[in-house]
PDB file of C-alpha atoms and ligand atoms in Angstrom:
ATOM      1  CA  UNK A   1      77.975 117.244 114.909  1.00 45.00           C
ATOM      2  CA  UNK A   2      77.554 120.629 115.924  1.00 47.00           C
ATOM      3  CA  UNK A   3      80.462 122.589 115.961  1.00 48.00           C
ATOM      4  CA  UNK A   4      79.775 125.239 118.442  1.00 52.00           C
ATOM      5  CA  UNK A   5      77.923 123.188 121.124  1.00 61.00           C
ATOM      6  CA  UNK A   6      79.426 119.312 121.036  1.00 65.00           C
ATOM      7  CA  UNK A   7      77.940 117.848 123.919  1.00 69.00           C
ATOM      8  CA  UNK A   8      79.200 115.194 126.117  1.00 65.00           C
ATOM      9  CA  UNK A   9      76.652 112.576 124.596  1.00 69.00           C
ATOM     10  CA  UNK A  10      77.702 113.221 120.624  1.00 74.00           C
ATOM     11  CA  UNK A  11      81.174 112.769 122.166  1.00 71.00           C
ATOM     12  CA  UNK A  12      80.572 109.474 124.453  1.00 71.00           C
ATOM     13  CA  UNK A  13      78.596 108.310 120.577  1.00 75.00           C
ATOM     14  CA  UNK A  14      81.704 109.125 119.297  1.00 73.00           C
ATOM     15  CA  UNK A  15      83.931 106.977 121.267  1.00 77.00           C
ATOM     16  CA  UNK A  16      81.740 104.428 122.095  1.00 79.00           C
ATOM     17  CA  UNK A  17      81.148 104.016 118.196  1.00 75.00           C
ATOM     18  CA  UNK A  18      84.439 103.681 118.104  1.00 70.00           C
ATOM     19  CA  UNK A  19      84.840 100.938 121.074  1.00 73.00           C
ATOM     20  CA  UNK A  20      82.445  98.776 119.826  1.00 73.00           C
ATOM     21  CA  UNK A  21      80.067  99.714 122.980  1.00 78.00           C
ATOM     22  CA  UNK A  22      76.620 100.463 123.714  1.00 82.00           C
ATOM     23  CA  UNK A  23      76.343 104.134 125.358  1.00 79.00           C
ATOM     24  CA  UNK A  24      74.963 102.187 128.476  1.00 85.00           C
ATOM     25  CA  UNK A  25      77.952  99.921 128.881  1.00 88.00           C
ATOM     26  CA  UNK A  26      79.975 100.020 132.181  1.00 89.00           C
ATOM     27  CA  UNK A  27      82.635 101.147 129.747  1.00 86.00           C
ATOM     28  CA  UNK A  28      80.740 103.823 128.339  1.00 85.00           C
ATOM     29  CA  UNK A  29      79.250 104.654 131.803  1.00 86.00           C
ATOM     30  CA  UNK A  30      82.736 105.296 133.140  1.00 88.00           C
ATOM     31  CA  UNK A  31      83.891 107.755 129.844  1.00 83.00           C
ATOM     32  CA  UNK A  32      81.067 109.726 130.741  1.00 80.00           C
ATOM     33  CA  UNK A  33      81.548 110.460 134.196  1.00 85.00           C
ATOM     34  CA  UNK A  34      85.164 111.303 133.335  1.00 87.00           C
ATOM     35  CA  UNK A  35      84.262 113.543 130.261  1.00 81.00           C
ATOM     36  CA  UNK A  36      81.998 115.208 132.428  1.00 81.00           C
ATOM     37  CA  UNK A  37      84.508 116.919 134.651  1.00 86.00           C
ATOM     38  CA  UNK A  38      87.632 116.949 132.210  1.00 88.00           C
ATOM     39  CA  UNK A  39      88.067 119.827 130.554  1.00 89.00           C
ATOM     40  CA  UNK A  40      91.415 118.613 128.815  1.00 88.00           C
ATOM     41  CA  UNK A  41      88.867 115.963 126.983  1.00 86.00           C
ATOM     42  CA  UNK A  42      86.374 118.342 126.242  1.00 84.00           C
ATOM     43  CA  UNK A  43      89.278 120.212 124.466  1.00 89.00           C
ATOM     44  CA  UNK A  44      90.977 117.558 122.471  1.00 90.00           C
ATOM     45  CA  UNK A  45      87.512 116.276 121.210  1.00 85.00           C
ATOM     46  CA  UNK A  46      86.823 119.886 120.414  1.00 88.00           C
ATOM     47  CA  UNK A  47      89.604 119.873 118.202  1.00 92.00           C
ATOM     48  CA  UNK A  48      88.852 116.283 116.494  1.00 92.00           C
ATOM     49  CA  UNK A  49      85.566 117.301 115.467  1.00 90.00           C
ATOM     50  CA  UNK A  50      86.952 120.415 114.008  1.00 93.00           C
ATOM     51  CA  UNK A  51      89.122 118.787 112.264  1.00 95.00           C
ATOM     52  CA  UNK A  52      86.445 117.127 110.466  1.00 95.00           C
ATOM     53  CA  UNK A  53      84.565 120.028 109.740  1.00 94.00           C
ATOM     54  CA  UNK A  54      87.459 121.398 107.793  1.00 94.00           C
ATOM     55  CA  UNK A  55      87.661 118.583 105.457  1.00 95.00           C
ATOM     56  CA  UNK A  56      83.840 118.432 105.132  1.00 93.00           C
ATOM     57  CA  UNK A  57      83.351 121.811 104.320  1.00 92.00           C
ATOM     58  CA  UNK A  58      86.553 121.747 101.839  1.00 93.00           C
ATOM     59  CA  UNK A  59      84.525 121.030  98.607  1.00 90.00           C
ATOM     60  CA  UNK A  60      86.106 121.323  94.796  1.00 92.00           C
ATOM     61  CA  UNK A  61      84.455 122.004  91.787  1.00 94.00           C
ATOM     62  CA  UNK A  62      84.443 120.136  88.259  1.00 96.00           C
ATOM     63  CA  UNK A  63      85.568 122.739  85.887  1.00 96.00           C
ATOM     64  CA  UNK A  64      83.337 123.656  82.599  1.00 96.00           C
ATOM     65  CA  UNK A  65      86.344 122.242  80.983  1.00 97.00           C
ATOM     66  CA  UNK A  66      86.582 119.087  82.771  1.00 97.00           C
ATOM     67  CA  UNK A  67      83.186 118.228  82.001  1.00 97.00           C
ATOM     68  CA  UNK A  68      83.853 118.983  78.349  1.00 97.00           C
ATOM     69  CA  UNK A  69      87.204 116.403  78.709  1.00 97.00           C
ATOM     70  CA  UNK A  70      85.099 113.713  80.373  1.00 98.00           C
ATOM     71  CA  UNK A  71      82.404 113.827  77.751  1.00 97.00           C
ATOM     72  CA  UNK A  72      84.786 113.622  75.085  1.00 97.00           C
ATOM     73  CA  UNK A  73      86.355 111.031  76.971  1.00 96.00           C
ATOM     74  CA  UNK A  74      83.776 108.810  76.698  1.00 97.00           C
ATOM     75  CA  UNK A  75      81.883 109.587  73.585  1.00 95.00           C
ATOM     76  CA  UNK A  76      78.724 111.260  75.065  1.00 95.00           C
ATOM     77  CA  UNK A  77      79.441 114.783  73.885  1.00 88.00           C
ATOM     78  CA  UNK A  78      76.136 116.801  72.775  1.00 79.00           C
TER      79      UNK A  78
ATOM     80  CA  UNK B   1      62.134 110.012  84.660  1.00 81.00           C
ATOM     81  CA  UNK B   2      63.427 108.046  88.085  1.00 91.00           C
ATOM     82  CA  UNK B   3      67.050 107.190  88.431  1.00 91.00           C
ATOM     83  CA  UNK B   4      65.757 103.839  88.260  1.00 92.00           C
ATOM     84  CA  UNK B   5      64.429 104.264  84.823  1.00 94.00           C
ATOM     85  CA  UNK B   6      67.434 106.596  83.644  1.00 95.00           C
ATOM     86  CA  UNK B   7      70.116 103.215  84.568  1.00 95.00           C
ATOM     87  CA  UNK B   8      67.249 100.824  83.137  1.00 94.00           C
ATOM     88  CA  UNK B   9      67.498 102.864  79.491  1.00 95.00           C
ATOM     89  CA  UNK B  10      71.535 103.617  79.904  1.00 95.00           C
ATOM     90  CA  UNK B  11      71.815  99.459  80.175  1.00 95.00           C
ATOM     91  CA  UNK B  12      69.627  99.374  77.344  1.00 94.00           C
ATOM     92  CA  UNK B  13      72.149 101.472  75.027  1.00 91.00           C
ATOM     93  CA  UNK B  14      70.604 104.526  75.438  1.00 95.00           C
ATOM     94  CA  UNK B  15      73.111 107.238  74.989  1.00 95.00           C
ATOM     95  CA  UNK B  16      71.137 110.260  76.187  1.00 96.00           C
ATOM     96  CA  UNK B  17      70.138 107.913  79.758  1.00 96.00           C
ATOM     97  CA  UNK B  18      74.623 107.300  80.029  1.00 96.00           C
ATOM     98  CA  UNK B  19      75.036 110.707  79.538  1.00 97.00           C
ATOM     99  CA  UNK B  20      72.727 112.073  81.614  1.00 96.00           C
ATOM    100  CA  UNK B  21      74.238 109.475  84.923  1.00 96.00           C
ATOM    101  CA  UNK B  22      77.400 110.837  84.207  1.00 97.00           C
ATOM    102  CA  UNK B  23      75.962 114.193  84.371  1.00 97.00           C
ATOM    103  CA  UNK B  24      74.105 113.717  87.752  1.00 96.00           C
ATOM    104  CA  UNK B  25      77.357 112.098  89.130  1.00 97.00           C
ATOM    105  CA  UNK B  26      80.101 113.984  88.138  1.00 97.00           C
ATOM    106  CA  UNK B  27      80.562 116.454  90.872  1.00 97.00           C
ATOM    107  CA  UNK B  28      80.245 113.601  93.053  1.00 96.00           C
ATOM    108  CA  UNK B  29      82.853 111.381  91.773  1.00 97.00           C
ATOM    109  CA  UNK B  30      85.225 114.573  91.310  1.00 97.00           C
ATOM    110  CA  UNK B  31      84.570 115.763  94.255  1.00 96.00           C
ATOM    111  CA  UNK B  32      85.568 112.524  96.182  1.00 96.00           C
ATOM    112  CA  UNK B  33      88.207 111.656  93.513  1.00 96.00           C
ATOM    113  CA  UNK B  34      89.851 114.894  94.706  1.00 95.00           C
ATOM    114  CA  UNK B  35      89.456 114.127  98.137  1.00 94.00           C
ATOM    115  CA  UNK B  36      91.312 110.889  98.197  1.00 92.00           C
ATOM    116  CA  UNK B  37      93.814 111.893  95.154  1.00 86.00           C
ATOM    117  CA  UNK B  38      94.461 115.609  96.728  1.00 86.00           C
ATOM    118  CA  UNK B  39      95.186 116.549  92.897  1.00 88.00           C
ATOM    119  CA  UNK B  40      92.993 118.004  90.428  1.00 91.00           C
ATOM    120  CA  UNK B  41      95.098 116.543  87.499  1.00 93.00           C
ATOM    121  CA  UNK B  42      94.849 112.370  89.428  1.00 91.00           C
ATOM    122  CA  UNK B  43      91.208 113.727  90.382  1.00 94.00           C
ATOM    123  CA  UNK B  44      90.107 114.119  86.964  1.00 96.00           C
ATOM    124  CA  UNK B  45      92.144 111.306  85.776  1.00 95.00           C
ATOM    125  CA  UNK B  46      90.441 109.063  87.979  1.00 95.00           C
ATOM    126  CA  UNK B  47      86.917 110.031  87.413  1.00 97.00           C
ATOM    127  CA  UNK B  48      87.258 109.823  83.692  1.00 97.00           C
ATOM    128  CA  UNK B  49      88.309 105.896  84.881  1.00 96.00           C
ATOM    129  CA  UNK B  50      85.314 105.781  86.818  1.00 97.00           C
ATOM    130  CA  UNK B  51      82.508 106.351  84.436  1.00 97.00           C
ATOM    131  CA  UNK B  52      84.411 104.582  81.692  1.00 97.00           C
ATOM    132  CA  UNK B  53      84.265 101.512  83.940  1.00 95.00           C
ATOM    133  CA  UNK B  54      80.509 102.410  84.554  1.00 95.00           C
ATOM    134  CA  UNK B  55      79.320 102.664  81.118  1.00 95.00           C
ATOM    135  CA  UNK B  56      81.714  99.522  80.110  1.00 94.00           C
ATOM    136  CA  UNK B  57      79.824  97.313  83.488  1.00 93.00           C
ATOM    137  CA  UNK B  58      76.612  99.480  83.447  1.00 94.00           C
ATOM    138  CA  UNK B  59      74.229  96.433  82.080  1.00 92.00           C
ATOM    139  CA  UNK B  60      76.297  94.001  84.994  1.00 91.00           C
ATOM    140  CA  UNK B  61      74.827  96.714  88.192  1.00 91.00           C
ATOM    141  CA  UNK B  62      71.516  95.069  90.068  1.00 88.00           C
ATOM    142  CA  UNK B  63      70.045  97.772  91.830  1.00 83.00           C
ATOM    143  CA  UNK B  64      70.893  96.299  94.874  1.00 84.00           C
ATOM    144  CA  UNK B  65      73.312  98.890  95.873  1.00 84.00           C
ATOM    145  CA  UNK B  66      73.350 102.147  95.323  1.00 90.00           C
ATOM    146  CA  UNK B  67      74.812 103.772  92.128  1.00 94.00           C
ATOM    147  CA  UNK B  68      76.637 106.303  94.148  1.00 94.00           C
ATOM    148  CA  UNK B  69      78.134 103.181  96.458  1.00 94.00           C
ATOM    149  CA  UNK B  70      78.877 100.989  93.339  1.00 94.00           C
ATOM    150  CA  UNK B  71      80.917 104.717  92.045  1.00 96.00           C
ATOM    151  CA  UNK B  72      82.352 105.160  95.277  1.00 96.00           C
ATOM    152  CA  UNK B  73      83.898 101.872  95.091  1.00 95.00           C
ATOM    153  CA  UNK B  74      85.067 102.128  91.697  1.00 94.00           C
ATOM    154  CA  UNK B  75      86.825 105.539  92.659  1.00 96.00           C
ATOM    155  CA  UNK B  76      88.517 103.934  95.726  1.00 94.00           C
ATOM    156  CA  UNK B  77      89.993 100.622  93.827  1.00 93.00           C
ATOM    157  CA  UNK B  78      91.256 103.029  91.189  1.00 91.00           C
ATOM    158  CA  UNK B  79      92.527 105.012  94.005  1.00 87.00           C
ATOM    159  CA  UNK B  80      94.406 102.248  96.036  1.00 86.00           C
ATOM    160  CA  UNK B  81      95.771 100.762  92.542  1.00 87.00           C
ATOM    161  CA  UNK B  82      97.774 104.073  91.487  1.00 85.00           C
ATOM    162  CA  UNK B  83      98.845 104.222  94.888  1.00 82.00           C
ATOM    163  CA  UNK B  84     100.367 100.464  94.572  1.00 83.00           C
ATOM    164  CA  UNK B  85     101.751 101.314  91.111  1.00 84.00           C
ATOM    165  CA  UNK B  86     103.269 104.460  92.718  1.00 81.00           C
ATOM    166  CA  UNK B  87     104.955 102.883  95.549  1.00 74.00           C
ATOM    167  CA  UNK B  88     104.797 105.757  97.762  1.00 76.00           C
ATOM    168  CA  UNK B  89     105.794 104.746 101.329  1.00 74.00           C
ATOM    169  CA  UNK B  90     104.125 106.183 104.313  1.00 72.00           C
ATOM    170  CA  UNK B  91     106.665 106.096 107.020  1.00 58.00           C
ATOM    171  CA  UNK B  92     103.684 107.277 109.419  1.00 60.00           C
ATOM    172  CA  UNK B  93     103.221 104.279 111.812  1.00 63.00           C
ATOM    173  CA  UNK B  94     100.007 103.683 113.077  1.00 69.00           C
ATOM    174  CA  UNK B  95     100.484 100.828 115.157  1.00 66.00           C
ATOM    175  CA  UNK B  96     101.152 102.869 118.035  1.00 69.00           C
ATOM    176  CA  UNK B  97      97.986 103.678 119.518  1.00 70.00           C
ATOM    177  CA  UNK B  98      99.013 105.410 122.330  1.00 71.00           C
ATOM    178  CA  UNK B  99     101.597 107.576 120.455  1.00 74.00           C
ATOM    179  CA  UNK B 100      98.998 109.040 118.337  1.00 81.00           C
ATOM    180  CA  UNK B 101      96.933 111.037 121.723  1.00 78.00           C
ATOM    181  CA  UNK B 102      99.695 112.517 123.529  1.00 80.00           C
ATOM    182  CA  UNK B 103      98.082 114.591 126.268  1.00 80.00           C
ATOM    183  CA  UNK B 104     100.880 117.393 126.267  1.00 81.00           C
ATOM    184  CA  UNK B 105      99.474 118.319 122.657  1.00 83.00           C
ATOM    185  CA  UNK B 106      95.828 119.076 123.896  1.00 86.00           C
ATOM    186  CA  UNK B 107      95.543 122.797 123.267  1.00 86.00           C
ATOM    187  CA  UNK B 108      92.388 125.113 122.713  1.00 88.00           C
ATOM    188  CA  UNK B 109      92.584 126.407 118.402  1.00 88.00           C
ATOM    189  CA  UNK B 110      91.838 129.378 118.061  1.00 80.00           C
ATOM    190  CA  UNK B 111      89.916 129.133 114.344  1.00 80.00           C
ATOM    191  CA  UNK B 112      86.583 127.765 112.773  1.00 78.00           C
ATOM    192  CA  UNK B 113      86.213 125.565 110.360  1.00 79.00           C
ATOM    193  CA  UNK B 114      83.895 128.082 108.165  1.00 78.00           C
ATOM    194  CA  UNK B 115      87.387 129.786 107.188  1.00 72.00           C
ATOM    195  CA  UNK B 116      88.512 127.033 104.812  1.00 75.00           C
ATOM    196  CA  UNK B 117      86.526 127.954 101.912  1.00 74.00           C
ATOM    197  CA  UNK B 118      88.417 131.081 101.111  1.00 78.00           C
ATOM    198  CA  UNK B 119      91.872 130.508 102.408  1.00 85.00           C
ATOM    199  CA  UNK B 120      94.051 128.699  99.845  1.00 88.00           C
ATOM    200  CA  UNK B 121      96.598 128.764 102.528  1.00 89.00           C
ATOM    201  CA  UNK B 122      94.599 126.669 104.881  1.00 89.00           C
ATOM    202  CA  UNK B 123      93.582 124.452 102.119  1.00 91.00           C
ATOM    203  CA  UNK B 124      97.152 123.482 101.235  1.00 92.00           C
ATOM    204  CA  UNK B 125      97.993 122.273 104.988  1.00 92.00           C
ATOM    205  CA  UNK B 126      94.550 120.130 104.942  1.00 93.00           C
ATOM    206  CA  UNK B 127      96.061 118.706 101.355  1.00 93.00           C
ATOM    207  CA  UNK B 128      99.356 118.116 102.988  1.00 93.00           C
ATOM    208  CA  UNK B 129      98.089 116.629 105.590  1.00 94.00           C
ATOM    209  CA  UNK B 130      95.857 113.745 104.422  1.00 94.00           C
ATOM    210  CA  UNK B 131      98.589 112.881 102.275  1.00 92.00           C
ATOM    211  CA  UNK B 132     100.509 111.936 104.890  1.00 92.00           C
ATOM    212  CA  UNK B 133      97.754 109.243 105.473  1.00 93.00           C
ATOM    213  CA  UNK B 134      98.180 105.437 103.794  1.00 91.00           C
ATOM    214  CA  UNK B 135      95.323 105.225 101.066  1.00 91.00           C
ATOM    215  CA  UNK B 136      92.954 102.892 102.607  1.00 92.00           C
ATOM    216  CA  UNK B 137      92.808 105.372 105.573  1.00 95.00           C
ATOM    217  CA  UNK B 138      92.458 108.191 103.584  1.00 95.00           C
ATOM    218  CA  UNK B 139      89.389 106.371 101.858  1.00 96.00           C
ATOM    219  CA  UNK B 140      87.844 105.119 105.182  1.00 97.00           C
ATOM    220  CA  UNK B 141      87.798 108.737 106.503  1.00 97.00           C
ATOM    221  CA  UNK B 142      86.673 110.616 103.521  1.00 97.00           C
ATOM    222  CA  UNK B 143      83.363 108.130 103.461  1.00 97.00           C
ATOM    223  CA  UNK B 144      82.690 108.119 106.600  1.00 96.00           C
ATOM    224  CA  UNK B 145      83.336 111.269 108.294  1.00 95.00           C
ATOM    225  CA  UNK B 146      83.303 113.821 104.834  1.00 95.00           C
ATOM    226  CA  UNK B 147      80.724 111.862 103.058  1.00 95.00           C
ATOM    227  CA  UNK B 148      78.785 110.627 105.705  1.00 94.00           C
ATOM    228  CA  UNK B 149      78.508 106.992 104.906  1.00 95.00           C
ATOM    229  CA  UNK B 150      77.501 103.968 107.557  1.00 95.00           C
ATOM    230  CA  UNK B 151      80.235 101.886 109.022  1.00 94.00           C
ATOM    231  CA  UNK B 152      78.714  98.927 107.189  1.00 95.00           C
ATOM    232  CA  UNK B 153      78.753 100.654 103.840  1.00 95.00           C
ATOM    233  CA  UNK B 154      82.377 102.073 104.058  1.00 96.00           C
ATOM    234  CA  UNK B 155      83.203  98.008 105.146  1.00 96.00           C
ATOM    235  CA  UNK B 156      81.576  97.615 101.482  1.00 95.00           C
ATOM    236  CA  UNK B 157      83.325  99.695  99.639  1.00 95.00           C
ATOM    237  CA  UNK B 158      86.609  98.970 100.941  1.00 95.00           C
ATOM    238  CA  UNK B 159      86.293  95.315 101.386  1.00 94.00           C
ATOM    239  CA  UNK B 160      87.142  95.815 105.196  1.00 96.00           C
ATOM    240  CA  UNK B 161      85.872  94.674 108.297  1.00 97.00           C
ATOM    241  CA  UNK B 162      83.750  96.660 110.612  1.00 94.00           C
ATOM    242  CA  UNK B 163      86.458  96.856 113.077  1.00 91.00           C
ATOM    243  CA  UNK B 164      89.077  97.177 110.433  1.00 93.00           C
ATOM    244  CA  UNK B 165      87.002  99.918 109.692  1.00 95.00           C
ATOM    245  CA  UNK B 166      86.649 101.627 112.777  1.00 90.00           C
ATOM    246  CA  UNK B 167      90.455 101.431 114.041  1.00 89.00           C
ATOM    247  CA  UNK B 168      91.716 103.169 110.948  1.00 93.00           C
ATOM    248  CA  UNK B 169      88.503 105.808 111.271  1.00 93.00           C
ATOM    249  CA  UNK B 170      90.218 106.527 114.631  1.00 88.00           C
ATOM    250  CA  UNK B 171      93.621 106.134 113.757  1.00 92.00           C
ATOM    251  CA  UNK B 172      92.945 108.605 110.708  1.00 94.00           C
ATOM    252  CA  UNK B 173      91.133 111.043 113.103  1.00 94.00           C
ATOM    253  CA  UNK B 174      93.991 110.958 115.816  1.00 92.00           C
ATOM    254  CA  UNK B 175      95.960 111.450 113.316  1.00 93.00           C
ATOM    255  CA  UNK B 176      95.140 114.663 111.150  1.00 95.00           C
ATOM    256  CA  UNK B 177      94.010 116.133 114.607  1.00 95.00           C
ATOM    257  CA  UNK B 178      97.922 115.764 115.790  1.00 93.00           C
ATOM    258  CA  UNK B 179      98.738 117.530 111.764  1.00 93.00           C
ATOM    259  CA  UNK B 180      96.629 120.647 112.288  1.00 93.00           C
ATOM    260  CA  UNK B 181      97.511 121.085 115.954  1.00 92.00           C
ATOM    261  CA  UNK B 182     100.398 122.406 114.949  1.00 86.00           C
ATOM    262  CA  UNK B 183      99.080 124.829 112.428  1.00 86.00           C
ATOM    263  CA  UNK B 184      96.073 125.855 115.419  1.00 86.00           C
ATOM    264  CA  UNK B 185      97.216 125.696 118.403  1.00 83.00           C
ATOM    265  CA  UNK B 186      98.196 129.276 118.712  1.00 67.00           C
ATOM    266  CA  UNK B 187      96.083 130.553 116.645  1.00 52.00           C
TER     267      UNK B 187
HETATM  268 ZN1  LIG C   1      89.927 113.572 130.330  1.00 87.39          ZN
END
């Protein structure tokens, strides 16, 4: 999702995904027209998809070491 | 040479073709090791599990999955057996649905998610606060939201239902949203 312009539709996906429901569902239907004027939503989804973009963008690296540990590890070093 | 070809030789005892699929994987598996052990130490620990596993079961994988899904779920059994051993208890409760939105909380943060790469601070408070998380949730959100896996493949790899799946993908969401609200909510 895009961070700096989640729509109401990636959001509806979002919940609807999460409901079990087709984005055409009377269910789904009725989130929409509620997201559309809620601004408290709009907030506290804002903030959930943040949330994942922290942990997706929090990446570590195997150390040169490491990689010298593992092979030796398992008998495959050059 | 294909992937194909590379786990074709490696079954066939081909040392170069086993070293070079651990090569190709191990940022990968460390990466996601980390992710679900939140310690470089249990990280690397784990993935040195993982491949030993692979090259022990190598000649017993069909192709029909992916490697990377047959690693994944090596990494995540590993995962949810040192948690057993380890007998950690996560007083978190998460059968409360409605506990976990509470609409007084709902505040505007005042950050973007580009900072975490260079702020060891930040980075603690996302470690601290997946830990807080039981493993299988931990695992569910890492592959599907961080790794971007299907529903049906995470179900896979965690021997879980689809819906099993998807309440504790919400549940886990709900959930580390309420953790860093505190941290962003003023900024
Ligand atoms: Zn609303």
């Amino acid at each position: 999702m895009d961070k700096q312009n989640t729509t109401c539709k990636q959001v509806m996906h979002y919940i609807c995904d999460n409901l079990g429901e087709d984005i055409d569902s009377p269910k789904c239907i009725a989130i929409k027209e509620h997201l559309n004027n809620c601004g408290n939503c709009q907030t506290y989804f804002k903030s959930v998809d943040y949330t994942i973009m922290f942990y997706k963008k929090y990446d570590v690296k195997i150390s040169e070491e490491a990689h010298k540990r593992l092979m030796n590890h398992l008998g495959l070093e050059d | 040479m294909t992937e194909e070809k590379i786990i074709l030789e490696a079954q066939n005892g081909n040392r170069q073709a086993l070293s070079e699929l651990v090569k190709m994987y191990e940022q990968t598996v460390y990466n996601f090791a980390y992710k679900i052990c939140r310690d470089r130490d249990r990280a690397e620990h784990t993935m040195q599990e993982t491949f030993m596993s692979m090259i022990r079961s190598i000649s017993q994988f069909s192709g029909k999955s992916k490697l990377s899904t047959w690693l994944y779920t090596i990494v995540s059994n590993h995962c949810l057996m040192m948690a057993r051993a380890s007998k950690k208890k996560f007083h978190t409760s998460f059968d409360d649905d409605d506990a976990l939105i509470d609409e007084k909380s709902i505040a505007n943060w005042n950050v973007t998610p580009d900072r975490v790469t260079e702020n060891n601070e930040l980075k603690e408070i996302l470690d601290e606060a997946i830990k807080k998380l039981p493993p299988d949730y931990r695992i569910v959100f890492t592959l599907r939201d961080v790794e971007g896996l299907s529903t049906e493949e995470t179900g896979n790899i965690t021997n879980l239902s689809i819906p099993a799946v998807k309440s504790r993908l919400h549940r886990a969401r709900a959930f580390l949203r309420n953790e860093l609200n505190e941290t962003f909510q003023n900024g």
